[in-house]
């Protein structure tokens, strides 16, 4: 039993850097969290400096506010009667489960028009192949990364279970 525990521990340690690299959680707004920003453009500037991949998560911490995922039109209007996603428990995690655009707004009246809104662009998992040696190398690397990534998703599950086993 002890030996197997040591083995699992070594296994987890050796895969730890992959987990960090593939299961990224982004803290929206950094330390100050999800609130009316100092400058209207703050959240979109933050979003544009990050690279979001499929299955990364964004985490919002806040007090007396809410997080909505809405359509582009509703984002522009800063209003949604029936958001795609809504949460107001102060500790919201949202998984970016597909490539493309996600539109976040605050559900509190007046906050979104003051800039508490953000568009997140999630990258396509792999780029289409191109006929040059250089890009073939890159595609090889991308395929490798994809393989590693699906393996590490499994590892995430495995280590999650391992936490319970201990
Ligand atoms: C994202 O997660 C879902 C469910 O956990 C999984 O089926 C899918 O393959 C993952 N996609 C990527 C690109 O990791």
PDB file of N, CA and C and ligand atoms in Angstrom, residues 22 53-56 95-99 125 146 149-150 152-153 157, ligand 1:
ATOM      1  N   UNK A  22      -1.633  23.016 -18.801  1.00  0.00           N
ATOM      2  CA  UNK A  22      -2.806  22.741 -19.625  1.00  0.00           C
ATOM      3  C   UNK A  22      -4.137  23.080 -18.954  1.00  0.00           C
ATOM      4  N   UNK A  53      -7.295  29.082 -24.210  1.00  0.00           N
ATOM      5  CA  UNK A  53      -7.459  27.837 -24.956  1.00  0.00           C
ATOM      6  C   UNK A  53      -8.768  27.171 -24.539  1.00  0.00           C
ATOM      7  N   UNK A  54      -9.238  26.248 -25.391  1.00  0.00           N
ATOM      8  CA  UNK A  54     -10.448  25.495 -25.055  1.00  0.00           C
ATOM      9  C   UNK A  54     -10.229  24.778 -23.724  1.00  0.00           C
ATOM     10  N   UNK A  55     -11.217  24.878 -22.864  1.00  0.00           N
ATOM     11  CA  UNK A  55     -11.245  24.249 -21.537  1.00  0.00           C
ATOM     12  C   UNK A  55     -10.430  24.984 -20.476  1.00  0.00           C
ATOM     13  N   UNK A  56      -9.835  26.110 -20.811  1.00  0.00           N
ATOM     14  CA  UNK A  56      -9.328  26.971 -19.742  1.00  0.00           C
ATOM     15  C   UNK A  56     -10.550  27.504 -18.993  1.00  0.00           C
ATOM     16  N   UNK A  95     -16.121  27.772 -17.516  1.00  0.00           N
ATOM     17  CA  UNK A  95     -15.233  27.017 -18.408  1.00  0.00           C
ATOM     18  C   UNK A  95     -15.441  27.449 -19.853  1.00  0.00           C
ATOM     19  N   UNK A  96     -14.346  27.775 -20.503  1.00  0.00           N
ATOM     20  CA  UNK A  96     -14.397  28.193 -21.911  1.00  0.00           C
ATOM     21  C   UNK A  96     -14.345  26.925 -22.759  1.00  0.00           C
ATOM     22  N   UNK A  97     -15.507  26.312 -22.949  1.00  0.00           N
ATOM     23  CA  UNK A  97     -15.543  24.947 -23.462  1.00  0.00           C
ATOM     24  C   UNK A  97     -15.545  24.828 -24.983  1.00  0.00           C
ATOM     25  N   UNK A  98     -15.445  25.936 -25.699  1.00  0.00           N
ATOM     26  CA  UNK A  98     -15.389  25.884 -27.160  1.00  0.00           C
ATOM     27  C   UNK A  98     -14.518  27.036 -27.666  1.00  0.00           C
ATOM     28  N   UNK A  99     -14.021  26.908 -28.900  1.00  0.00           N
ATOM     29  CA  UNK A  99     -13.305  28.056 -29.452  1.00  0.00           C
ATOM     30  C   UNK A  99     -14.290  29.159 -29.823  1.00  0.00           C
ATOM     31  N   UNK A 125      -8.317  25.022 -31.539  1.00  0.00           N
ATOM     32  CA  UNK A 125      -7.335  24.071 -31.012  1.00  0.00           C
ATOM     33  C   UNK A 125      -6.117  23.867 -31.925  1.00  0.00           C
ATOM     34  N   UNK A 146      -1.498  18.536 -28.848  1.00  0.00           N
ATOM     35  CA  UNK A 146      -2.888  18.082 -28.716  1.00  0.00           C
ATOM     36  C   UNK A 146      -2.928  16.739 -28.005  1.00  0.00           C
ATOM     37  N   UNK A 149      -2.154  17.252 -24.510  1.00  0.00           N
ATOM     38  CA  UNK A 149      -3.254  17.925 -23.854  1.00  0.00           C
ATOM     39  C   UNK A 149      -4.381  16.962 -23.502  1.00  0.00           C
ATOM     40  N   UNK A 150      -4.732  16.053 -24.432  1.00  0.00           N
ATOM     41  CA  UNK A 150      -5.823  15.134 -24.080  1.00  0.00           C
ATOM     42  C   UNK A 150      -5.360  14.149 -23.015  1.00  0.00           C
ATOM     43  N   UNK A 152      -3.283  14.909 -20.657  1.00  0.00           N
ATOM     44  CA  UNK A 152      -3.253  15.597 -19.368  1.00  0.00           C
ATOM     45  C   UNK A 152      -4.648  15.890 -18.841  1.00  0.00           C
ATOM     46  N   UNK A 153      -5.619  15.984 -19.736  1.00  0.00           N
ATOM     47  CA  UNK A 153      -6.994  16.114 -19.254  1.00  0.00           C
ATOM     48  C   UNK A 153      -7.330  14.864 -18.443  1.00  0.00           C
ATOM     49  N   UNK A 157      -8.107  14.317 -14.293  1.00  0.00           N
ATOM     50  CA  UNK A 157      -9.138  13.486 -13.695  1.00  0.00           C
ATOM     51  C   UNK A 157      -8.503  12.511 -12.720  1.00  0.00           C
TER      52      UNK A 157
HETATM   53  C1  LIG B   1     -12.693  19.855 -23.081  1.00  0.00           C
HETATM   54  O1  LIG B   1     -13.357  19.147 -22.068  1.00  0.00           O
HETATM   55  C2  LIG B   1     -14.333  18.241 -22.560  1.00  0.00           C
HETATM   56  C3  LIG B   1     -15.092  17.643 -21.373  1.00  0.00           C
HETATM   57  O2  LIG B   1     -14.314  17.562 -20.236  1.00  0.00           O
HETATM   58  C4  LIG B   1     -13.634  17.169 -23.404  1.00  0.00           C
HETATM   59  O3  LIG B   1     -14.574  16.265 -23.913  1.00  0.00           O
HETATM   60  C5  LIG B   1     -12.899  17.867 -24.547  1.00  0.00           C
HETATM   61  O4  LIG B   1     -12.179  16.919 -25.295  1.00  0.00           O
HETATM   62  C6  LIG B   1     -11.955  18.931 -24.018  1.00  0.00           C
HETATM   63  N1  LIG B   1     -11.390  19.654 -25.144  1.00  0.00           N
HETATM   64  C7  LIG B   1     -10.098  19.982 -25.214  1.00  0.00           C
HETATM   65  C8  LIG B   1      -9.652  20.664 -26.461  1.00  0.00           C
HETATM   66  O5  LIG B   1      -9.301  19.739 -24.308  1.00  0.00           O
END
